[in-house]
PDB file of C-alpha atoms in Angstrom:
ATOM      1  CA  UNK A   1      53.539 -44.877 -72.071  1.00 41.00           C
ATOM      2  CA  UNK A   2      51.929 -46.933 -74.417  1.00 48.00           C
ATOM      3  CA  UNK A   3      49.646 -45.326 -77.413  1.00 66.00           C
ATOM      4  CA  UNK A   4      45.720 -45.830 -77.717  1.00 79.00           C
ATOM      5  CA  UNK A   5      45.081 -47.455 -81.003  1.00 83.00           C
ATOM      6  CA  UNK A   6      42.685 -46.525 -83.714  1.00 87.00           C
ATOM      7  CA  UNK A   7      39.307 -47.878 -81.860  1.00 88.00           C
ATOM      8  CA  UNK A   8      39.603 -46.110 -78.449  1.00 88.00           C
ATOM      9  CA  UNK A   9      40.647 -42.842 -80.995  1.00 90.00           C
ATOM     10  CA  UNK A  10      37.835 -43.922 -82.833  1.00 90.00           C
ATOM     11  CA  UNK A  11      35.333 -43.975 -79.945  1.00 91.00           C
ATOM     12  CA  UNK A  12      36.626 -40.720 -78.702  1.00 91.00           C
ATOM     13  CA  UNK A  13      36.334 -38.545 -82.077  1.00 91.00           C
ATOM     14  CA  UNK A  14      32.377 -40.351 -82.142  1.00 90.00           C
ATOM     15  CA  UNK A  15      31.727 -38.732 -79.203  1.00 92.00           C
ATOM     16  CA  UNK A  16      32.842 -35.573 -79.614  1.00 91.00           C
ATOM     17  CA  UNK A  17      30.745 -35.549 -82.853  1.00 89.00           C
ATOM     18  CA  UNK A  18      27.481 -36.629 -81.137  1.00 89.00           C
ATOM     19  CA  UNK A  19      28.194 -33.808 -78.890  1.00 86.00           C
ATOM     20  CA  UNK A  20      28.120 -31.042 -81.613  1.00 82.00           C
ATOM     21  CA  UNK A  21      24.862 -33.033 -82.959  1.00 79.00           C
ATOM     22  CA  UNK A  22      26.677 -35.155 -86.289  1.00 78.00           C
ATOM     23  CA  UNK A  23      24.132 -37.404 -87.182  1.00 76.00           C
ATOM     24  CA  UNK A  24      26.289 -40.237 -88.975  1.00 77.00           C
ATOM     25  CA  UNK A  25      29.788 -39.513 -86.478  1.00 88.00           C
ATOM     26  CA  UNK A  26      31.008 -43.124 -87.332  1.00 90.00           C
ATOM     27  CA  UNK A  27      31.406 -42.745 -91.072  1.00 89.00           C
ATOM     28  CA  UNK A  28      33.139 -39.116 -90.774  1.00 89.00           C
ATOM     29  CA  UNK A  29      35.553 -40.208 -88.093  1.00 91.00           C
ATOM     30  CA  UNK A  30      36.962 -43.224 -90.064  1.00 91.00           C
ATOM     31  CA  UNK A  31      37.187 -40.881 -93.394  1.00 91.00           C
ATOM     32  CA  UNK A  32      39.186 -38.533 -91.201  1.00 91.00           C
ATOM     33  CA  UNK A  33      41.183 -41.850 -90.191  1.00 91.00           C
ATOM     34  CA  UNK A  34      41.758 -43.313 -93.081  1.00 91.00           C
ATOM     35  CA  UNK A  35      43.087 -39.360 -95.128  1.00 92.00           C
ATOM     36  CA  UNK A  36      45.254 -38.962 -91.888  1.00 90.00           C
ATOM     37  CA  UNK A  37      46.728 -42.663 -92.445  1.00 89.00           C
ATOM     38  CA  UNK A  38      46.957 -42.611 -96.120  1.00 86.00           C
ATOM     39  CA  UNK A  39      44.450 -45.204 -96.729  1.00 83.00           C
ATOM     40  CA  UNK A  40      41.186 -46.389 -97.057  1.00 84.00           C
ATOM     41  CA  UNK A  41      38.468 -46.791 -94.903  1.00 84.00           C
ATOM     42  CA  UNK A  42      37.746 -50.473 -95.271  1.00 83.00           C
ATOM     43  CA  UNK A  43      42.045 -50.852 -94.618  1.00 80.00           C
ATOM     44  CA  UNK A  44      41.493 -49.704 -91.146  1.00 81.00           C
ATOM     45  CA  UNK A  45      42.680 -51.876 -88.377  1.00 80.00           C
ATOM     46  CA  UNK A  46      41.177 -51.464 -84.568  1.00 72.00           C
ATOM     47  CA  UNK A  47      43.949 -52.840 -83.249  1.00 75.00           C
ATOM     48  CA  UNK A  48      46.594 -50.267 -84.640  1.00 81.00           C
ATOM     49  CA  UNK A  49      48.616 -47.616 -82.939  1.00 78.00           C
ATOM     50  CA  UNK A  50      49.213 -44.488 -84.691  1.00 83.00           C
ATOM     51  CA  UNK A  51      51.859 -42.631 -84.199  1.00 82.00           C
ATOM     52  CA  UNK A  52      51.386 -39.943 -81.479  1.00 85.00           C
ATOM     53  CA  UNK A  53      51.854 -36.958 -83.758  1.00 89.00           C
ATOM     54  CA  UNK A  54      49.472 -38.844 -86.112  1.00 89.00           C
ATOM     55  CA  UNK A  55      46.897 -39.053 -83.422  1.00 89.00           C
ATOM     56  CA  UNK A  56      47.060 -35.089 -82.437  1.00 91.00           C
ATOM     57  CA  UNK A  57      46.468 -34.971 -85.837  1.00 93.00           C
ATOM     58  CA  UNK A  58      43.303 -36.602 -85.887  1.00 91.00           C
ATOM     59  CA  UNK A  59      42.002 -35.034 -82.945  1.00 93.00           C
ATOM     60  CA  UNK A  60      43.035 -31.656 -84.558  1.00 94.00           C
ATOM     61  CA  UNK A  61      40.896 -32.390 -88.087  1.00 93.00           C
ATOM     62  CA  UNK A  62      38.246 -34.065 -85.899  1.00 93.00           C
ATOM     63  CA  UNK A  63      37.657 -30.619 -84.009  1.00 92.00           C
ATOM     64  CA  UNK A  64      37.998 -28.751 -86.943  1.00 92.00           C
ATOM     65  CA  UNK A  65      34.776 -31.014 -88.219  1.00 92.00           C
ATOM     66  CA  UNK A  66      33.055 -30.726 -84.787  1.00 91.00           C
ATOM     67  CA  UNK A  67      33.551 -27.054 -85.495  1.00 88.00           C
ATOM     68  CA  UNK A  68      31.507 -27.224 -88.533  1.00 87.00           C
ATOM     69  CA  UNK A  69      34.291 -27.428 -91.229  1.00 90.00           C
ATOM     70  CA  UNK A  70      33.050 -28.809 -94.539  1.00 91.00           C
ATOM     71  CA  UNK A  71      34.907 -32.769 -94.970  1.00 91.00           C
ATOM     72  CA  UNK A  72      36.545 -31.434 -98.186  1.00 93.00           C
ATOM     73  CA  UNK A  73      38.260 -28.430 -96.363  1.00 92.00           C
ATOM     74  CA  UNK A  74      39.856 -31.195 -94.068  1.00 93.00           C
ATOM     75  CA  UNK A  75      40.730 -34.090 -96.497  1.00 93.00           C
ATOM     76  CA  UNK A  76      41.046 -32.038 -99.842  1.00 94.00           C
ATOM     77  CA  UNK A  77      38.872 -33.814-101.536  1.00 94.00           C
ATOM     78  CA  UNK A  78      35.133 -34.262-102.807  1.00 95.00           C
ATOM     79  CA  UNK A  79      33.455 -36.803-105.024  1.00 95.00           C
ATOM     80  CA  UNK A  80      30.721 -36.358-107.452  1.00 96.00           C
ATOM     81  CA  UNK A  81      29.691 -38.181-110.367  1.00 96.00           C
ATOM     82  CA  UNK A  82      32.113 -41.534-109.926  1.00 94.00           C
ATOM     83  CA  UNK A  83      35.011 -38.859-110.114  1.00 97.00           C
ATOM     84  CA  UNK A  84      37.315 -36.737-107.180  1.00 96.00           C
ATOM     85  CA  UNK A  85      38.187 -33.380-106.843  1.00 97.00           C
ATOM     86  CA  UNK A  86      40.180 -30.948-104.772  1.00 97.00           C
ATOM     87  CA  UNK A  87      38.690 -28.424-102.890  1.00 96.00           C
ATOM     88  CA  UNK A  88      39.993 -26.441 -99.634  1.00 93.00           C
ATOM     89  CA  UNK A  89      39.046 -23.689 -97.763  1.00 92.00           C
ATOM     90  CA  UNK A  90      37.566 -21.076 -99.809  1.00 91.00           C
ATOM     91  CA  UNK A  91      35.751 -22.910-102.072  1.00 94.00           C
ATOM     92  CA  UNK A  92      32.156 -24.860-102.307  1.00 93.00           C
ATOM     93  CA  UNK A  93      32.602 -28.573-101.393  1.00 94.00           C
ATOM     94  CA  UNK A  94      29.864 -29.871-103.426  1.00 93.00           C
ATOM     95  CA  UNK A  95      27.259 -31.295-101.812  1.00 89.00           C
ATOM     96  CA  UNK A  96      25.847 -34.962-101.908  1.00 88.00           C
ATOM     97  CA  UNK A  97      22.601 -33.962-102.903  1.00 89.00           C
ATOM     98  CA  UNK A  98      24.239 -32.278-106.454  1.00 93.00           C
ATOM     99  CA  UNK A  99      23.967 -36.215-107.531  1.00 95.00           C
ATOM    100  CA  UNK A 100      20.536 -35.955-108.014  1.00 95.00           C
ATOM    101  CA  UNK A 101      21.093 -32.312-110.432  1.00 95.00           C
ATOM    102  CA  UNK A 102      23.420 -34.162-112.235  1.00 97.00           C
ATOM    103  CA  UNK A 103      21.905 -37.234-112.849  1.00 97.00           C
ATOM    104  CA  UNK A 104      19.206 -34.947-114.441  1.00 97.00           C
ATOM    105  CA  UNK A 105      21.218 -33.245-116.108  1.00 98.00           C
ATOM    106  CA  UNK A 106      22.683 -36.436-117.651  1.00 98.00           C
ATOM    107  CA  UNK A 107      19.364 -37.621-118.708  1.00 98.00           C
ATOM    108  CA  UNK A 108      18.095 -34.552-120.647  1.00 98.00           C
ATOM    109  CA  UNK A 109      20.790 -34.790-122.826  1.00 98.00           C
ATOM    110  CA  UNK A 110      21.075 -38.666-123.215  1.00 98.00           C
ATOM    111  CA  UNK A 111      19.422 -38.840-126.917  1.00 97.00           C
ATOM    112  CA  UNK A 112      21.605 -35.806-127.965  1.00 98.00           C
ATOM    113  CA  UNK A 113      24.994 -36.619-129.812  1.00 98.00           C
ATOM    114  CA  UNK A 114      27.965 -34.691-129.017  1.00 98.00           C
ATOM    115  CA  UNK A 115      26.209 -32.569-126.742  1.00 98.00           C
ATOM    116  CA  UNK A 116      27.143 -28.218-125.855  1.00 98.00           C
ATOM    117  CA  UNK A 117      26.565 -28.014-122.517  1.00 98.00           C
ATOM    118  CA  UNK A 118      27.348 -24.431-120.407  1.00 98.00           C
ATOM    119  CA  UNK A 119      28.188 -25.418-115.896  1.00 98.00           C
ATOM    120  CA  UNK A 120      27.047 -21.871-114.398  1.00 98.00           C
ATOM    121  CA  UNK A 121      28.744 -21.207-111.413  1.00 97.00           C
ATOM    122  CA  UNK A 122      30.923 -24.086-111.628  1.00 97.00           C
ATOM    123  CA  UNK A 123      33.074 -23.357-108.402  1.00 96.00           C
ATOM    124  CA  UNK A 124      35.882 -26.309-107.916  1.00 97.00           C
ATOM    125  CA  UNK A 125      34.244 -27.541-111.395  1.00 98.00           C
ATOM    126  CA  UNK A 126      32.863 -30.305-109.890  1.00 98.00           C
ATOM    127  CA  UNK A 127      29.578 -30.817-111.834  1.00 98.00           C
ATOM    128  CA  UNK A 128      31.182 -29.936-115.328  1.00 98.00           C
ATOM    129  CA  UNK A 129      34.253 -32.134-114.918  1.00 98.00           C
ATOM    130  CA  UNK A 130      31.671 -35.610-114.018  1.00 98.00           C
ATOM    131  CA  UNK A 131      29.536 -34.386-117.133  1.00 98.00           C
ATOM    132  CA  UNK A 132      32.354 -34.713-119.412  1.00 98.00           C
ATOM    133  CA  UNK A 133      33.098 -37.897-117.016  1.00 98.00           C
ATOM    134  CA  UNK A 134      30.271 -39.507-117.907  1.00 98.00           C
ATOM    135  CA  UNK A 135      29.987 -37.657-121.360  1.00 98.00           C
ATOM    136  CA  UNK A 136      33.440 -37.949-123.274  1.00 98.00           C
ATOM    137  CA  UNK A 137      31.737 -36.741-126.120  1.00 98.00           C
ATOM    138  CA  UNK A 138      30.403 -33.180-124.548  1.00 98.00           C
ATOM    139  CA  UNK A 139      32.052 -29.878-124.689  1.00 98.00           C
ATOM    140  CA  UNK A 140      31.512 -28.193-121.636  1.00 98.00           C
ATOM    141  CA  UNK A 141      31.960 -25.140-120.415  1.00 98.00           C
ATOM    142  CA  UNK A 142      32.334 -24.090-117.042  1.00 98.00           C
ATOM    143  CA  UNK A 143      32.124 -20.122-115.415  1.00 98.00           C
ATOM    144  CA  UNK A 144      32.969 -18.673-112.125  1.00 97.00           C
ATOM    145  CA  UNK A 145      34.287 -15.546-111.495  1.00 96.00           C
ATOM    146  CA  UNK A 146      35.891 -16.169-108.683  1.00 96.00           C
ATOM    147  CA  UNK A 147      39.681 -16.646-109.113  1.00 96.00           C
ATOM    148  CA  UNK A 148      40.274 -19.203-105.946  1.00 96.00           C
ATOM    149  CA  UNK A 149      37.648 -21.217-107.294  1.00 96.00           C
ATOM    150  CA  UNK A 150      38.601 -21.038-110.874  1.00 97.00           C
ATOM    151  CA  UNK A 151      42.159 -22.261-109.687  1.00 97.00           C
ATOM    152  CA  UNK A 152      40.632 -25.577-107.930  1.00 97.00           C
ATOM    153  CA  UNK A 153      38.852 -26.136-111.046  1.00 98.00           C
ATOM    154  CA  UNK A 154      42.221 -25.642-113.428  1.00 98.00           C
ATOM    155  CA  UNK A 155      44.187 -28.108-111.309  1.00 98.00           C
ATOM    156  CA  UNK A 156      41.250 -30.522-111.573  1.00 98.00           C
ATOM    157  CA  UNK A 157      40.676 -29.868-114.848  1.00 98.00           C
ATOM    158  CA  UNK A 158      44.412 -30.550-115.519  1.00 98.00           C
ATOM    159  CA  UNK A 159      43.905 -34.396-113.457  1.00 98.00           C
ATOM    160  CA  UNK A 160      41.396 -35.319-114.998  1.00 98.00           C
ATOM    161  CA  UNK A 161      42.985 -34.428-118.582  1.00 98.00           C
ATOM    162  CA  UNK A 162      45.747 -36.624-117.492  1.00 98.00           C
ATOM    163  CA  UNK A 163      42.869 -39.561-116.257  1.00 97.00           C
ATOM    164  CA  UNK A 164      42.240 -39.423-119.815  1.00 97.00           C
ATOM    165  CA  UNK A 165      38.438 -37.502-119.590  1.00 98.00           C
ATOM    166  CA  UNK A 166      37.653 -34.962-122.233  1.00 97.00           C
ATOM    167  CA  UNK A 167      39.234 -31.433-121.300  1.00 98.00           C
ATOM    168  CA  UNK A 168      36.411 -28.830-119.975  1.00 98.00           C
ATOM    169  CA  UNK A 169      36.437 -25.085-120.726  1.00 98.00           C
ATOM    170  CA  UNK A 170      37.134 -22.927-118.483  1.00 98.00           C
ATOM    171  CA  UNK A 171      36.105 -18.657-118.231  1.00 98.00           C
ATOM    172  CA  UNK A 172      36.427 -16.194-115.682  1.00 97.00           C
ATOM    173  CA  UNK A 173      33.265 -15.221-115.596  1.00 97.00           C
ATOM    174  CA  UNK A 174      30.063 -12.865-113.883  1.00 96.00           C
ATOM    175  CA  UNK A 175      27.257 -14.621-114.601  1.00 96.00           C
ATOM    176  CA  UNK A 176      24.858 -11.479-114.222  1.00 95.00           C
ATOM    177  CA  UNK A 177      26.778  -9.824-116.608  1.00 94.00           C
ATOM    178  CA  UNK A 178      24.804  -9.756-119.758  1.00 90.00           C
ATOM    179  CA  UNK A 179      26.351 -11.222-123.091  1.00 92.00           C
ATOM    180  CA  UNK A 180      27.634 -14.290-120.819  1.00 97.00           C
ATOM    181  CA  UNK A 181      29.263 -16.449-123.057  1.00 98.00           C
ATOM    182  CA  UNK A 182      27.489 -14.755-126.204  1.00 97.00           C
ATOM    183  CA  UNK A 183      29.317 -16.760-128.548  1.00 97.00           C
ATOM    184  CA  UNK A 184      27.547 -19.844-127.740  1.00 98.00           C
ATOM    185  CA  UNK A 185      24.029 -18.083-127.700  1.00 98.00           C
ATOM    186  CA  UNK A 186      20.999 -20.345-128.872  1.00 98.00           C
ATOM    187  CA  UNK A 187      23.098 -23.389-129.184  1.00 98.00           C
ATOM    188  CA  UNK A 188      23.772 -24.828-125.834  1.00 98.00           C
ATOM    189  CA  UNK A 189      21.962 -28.318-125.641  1.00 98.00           C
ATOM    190  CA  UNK A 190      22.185 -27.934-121.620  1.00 98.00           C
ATOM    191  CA  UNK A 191      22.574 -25.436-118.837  1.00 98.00           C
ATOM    192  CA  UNK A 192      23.144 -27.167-115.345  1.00 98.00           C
ATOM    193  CA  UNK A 193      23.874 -24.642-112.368  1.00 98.00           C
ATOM    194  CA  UNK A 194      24.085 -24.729-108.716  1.00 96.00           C
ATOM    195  CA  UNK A 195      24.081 -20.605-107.609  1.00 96.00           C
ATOM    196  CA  UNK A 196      23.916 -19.607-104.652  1.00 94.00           C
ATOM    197  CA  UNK A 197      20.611 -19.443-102.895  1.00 91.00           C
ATOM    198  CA  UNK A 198      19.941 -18.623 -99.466  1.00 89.00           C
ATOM    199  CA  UNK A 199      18.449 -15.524 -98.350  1.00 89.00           C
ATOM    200  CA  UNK A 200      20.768 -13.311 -96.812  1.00 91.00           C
ATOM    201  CA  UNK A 201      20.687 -13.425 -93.314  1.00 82.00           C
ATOM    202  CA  UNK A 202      18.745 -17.518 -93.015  1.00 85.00           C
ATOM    203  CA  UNK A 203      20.040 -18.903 -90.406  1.00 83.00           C
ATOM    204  CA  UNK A 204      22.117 -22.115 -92.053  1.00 81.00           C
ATOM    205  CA  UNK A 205      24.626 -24.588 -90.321  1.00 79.00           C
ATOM    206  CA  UNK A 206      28.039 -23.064 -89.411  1.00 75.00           C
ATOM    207  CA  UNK A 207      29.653 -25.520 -92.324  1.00 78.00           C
ATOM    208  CA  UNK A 208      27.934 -23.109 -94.691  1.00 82.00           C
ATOM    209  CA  UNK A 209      27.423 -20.124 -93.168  1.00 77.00           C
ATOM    210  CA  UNK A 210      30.826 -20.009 -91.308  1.00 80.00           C
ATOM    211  CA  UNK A 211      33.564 -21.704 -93.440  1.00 81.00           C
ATOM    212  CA  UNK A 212      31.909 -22.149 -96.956  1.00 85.00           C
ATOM    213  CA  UNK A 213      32.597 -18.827 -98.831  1.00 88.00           C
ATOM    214  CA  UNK A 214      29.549 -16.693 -98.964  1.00 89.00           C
ATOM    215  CA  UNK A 215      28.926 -15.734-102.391  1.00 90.00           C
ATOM    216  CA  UNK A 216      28.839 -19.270-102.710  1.00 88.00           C
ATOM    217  CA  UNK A 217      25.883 -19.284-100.279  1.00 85.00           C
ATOM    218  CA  UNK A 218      23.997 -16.370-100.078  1.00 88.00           C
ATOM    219  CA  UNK A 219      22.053 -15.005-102.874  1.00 91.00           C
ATOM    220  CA  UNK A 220      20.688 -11.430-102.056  1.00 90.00           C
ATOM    221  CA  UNK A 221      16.979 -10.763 -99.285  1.00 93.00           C
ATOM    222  CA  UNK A 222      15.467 -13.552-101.376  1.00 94.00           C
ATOM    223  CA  UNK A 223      17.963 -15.845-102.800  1.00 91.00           C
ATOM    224  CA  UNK A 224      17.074 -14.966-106.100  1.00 95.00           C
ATOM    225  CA  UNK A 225      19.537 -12.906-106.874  1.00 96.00           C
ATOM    226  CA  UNK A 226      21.740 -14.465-108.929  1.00 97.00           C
ATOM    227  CA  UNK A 227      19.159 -17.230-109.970  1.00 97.00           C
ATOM    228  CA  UNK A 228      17.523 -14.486-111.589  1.00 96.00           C
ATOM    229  CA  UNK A 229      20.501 -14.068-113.851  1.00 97.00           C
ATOM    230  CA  UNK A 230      20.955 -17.495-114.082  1.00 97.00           C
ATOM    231  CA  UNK A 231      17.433 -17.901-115.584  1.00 97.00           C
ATOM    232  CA  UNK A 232      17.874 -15.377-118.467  1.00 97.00           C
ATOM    233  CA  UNK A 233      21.195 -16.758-119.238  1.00 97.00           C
ATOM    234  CA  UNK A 234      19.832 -20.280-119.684  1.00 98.00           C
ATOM    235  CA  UNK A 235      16.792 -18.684-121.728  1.00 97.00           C
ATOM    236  CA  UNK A 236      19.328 -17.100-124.059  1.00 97.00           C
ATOM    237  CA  UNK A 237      22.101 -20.025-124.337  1.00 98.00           C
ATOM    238  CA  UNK A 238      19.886 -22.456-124.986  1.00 98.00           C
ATOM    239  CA  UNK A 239      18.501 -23.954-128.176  1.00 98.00           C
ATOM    240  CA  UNK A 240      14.532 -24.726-128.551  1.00 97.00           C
ATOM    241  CA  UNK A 241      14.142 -27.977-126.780  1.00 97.00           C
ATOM    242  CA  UNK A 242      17.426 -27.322-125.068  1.00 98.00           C
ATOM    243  CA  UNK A 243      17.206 -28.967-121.174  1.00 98.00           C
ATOM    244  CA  UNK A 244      18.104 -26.592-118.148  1.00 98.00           C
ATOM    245  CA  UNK A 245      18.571 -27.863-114.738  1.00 98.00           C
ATOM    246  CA  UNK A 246      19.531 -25.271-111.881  1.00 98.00           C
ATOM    247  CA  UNK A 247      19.744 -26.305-108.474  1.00 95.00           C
ATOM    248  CA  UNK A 248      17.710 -24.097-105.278  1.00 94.00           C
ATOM    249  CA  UNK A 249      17.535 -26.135-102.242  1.00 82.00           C
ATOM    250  CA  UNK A 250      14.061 -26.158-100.533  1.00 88.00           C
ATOM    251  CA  UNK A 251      13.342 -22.148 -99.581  1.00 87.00           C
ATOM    252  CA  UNK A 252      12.336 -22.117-103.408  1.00 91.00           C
ATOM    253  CA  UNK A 253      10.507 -24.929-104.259  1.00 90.00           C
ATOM    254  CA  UNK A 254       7.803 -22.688-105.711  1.00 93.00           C
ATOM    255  CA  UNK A 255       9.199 -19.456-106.592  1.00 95.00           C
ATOM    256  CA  UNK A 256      11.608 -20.963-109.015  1.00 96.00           C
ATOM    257  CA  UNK A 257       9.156 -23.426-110.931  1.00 96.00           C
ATOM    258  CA  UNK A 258       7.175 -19.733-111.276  1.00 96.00           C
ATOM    259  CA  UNK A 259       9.922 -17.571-111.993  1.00 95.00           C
ATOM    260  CA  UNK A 260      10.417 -20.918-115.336  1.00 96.00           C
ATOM    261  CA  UNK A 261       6.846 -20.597-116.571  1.00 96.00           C
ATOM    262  CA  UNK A 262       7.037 -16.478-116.662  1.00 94.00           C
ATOM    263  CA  UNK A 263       7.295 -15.278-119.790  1.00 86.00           C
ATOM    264  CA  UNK A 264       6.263 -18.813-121.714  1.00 93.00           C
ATOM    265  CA  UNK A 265       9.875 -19.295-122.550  1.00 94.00           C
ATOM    266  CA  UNK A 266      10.622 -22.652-120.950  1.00 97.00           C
ATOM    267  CA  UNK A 267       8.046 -25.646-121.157  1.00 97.00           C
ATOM    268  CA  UNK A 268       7.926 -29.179-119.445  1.00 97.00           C
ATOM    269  CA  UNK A 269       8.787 -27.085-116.267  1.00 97.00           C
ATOM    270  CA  UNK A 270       9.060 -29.242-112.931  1.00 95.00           C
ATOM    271  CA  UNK A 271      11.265 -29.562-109.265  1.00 93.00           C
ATOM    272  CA  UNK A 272      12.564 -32.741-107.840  1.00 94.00           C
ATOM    273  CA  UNK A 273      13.181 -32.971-104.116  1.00 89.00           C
ATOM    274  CA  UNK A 274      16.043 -34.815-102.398  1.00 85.00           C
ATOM    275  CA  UNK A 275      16.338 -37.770-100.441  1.00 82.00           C
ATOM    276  CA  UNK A 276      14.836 -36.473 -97.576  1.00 82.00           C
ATOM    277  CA  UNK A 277      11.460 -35.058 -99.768  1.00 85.00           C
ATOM    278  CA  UNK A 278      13.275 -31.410 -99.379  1.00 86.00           C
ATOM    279  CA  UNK A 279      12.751 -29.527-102.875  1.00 90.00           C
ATOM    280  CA  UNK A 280      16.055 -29.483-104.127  1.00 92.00           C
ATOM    281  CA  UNK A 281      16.126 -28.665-107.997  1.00 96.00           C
ATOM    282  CA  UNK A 282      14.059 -27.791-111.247  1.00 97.00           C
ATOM    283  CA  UNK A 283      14.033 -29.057-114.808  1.00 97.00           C
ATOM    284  CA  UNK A 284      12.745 -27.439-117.705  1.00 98.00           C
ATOM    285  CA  UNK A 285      12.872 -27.053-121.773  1.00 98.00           C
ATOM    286  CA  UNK A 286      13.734 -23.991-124.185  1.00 98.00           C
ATOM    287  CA  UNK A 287      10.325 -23.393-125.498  1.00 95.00           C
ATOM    288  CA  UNK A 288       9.948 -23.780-129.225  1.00 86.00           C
ATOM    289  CA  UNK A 289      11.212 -26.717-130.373  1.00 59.00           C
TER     290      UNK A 289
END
């Protein structure tokens, strides 16, 4: 019997995607393609006829995205910041949207030579590995205190180190601990962070409330939990003038900005929404510089 090549394959996993409401199908099925082939998606040929245990495996990692898992939980991979990392099931796939936190990040600390700069709740490391990407001449450190996590980000740590990028620093870490990285208090030039955030309970898309892990997610009846912490870490960390950038996602476009301006200890306090005009992150200074 002869095999169905990569279009008609094609055309089936787009439909089953429409079906489970994927907005861009297209683009996800020929990612899923091109990781089960081994190449790239512009290297795909229409005409071609995988292999049939290559096929079922197709169709098996295009139900397993129908089924809400995360793209990074199927390929193994995530970009961020012009750089790749590994991720799998168990820990954050960083989102698209984190672009925009780190981009701000970037710029807050463009004038400052040699920055310090402290990734809270780093996860897979993501964020902290493109900062000292894009800034060889940071030292960054990164926390989680989850162990899975905290294992992604070694081995990505390690690639990268072998890329040639500036090696990050790693600590098992709480952040709501008090005396979080104490050695480095009052001298951080930036604190980026993306905790997690949803109320407990919201209702969210089964790719995050299903097969993301949910401390990664959920942050207490008001998502503020561990923001909370997050805050009076940055506010201690920090050096006057210091930037901090932590992102929320939209259910806290306003209580974050106020829980910033309490206490008159961070200035030039402001949110930034994403593509789609959802609040997404805020900025903000260490008062008294």
């Amino acid at each position: 019997m002869a095999r169905e090549n990569l279009e008609v394959l094609l055309d089936e996993a787009v439909a089953i995607m429409r079906r489970t409401g994927h907005p861009s199908p297209r683009g996800e099925v020929e990612e899923i393609a091109a990781h089960v082939l081994g190449g790239k998606v512009g290297e795909l040929a229409a005409d071609f006829e995988p292999h049939d245990r290559v096929a079922a495996k197709f169709r098996r990692l295009v139900g397993r995205r129908a089924d809400g898992a995360p793209m990074g939980h199927l390929t193994g991979l995530a970009e961020l910041g012009g750089i790749e990392v590994a991720v799998g099931p168990g820990v954050f796939v960083p989102r698209p949207h984190s672009e925009l936190v780190l981009a701000s990040g970037l710029e807050a600390v463009a004038d400052v030579p040699a920055p310090l700069v402290a990734d809270l709740c780093t996860g897979s490391g993501a964020i902290a590995l493109a900062l000292a990407h894009r800034r060889p001449d940071a030292t960054v450190h990164a926390v989680d205190f989850d162990p899975l996590a905290l294992d992604f980000a070694r081995r990505n740590r390690e690639r990268r180190i072998g890329l040639g990028d500036t090696p990050i620093v790693l600590h098992e870490a709480d952040v709501t601990r008090p005396g979080l990285l104490e050695e480095l208090t009052g001298r951080v030039d930036l604190v980026v962070a993306n905790p997690p955030f949803m109320p407990d309970g919201a209702e969210v898309p089964p790719e995050f409330g299903t097969h993301q892990p949910r401390q990664a997610i959920f942050g207490g009846p008001d998502g503020l939990r561990v923001i909370r912490h997050v805050v009076a870490a940055a506010e201690r960390l920090l050096r006057p003038g210091g930037g901090f950038v932590v992102e929320h996602g939209h259910v806290h476009g306003e209580s974050v900005p106020e829980l910033l301006r309490a206490g008159g200890r961070f200035a030039d306090v402001s949110s930034s929404a994403d593509h789609d005009g959802w609040p997404l992150y805020s900025m903000a200074r260490r008062a008294g510089a």
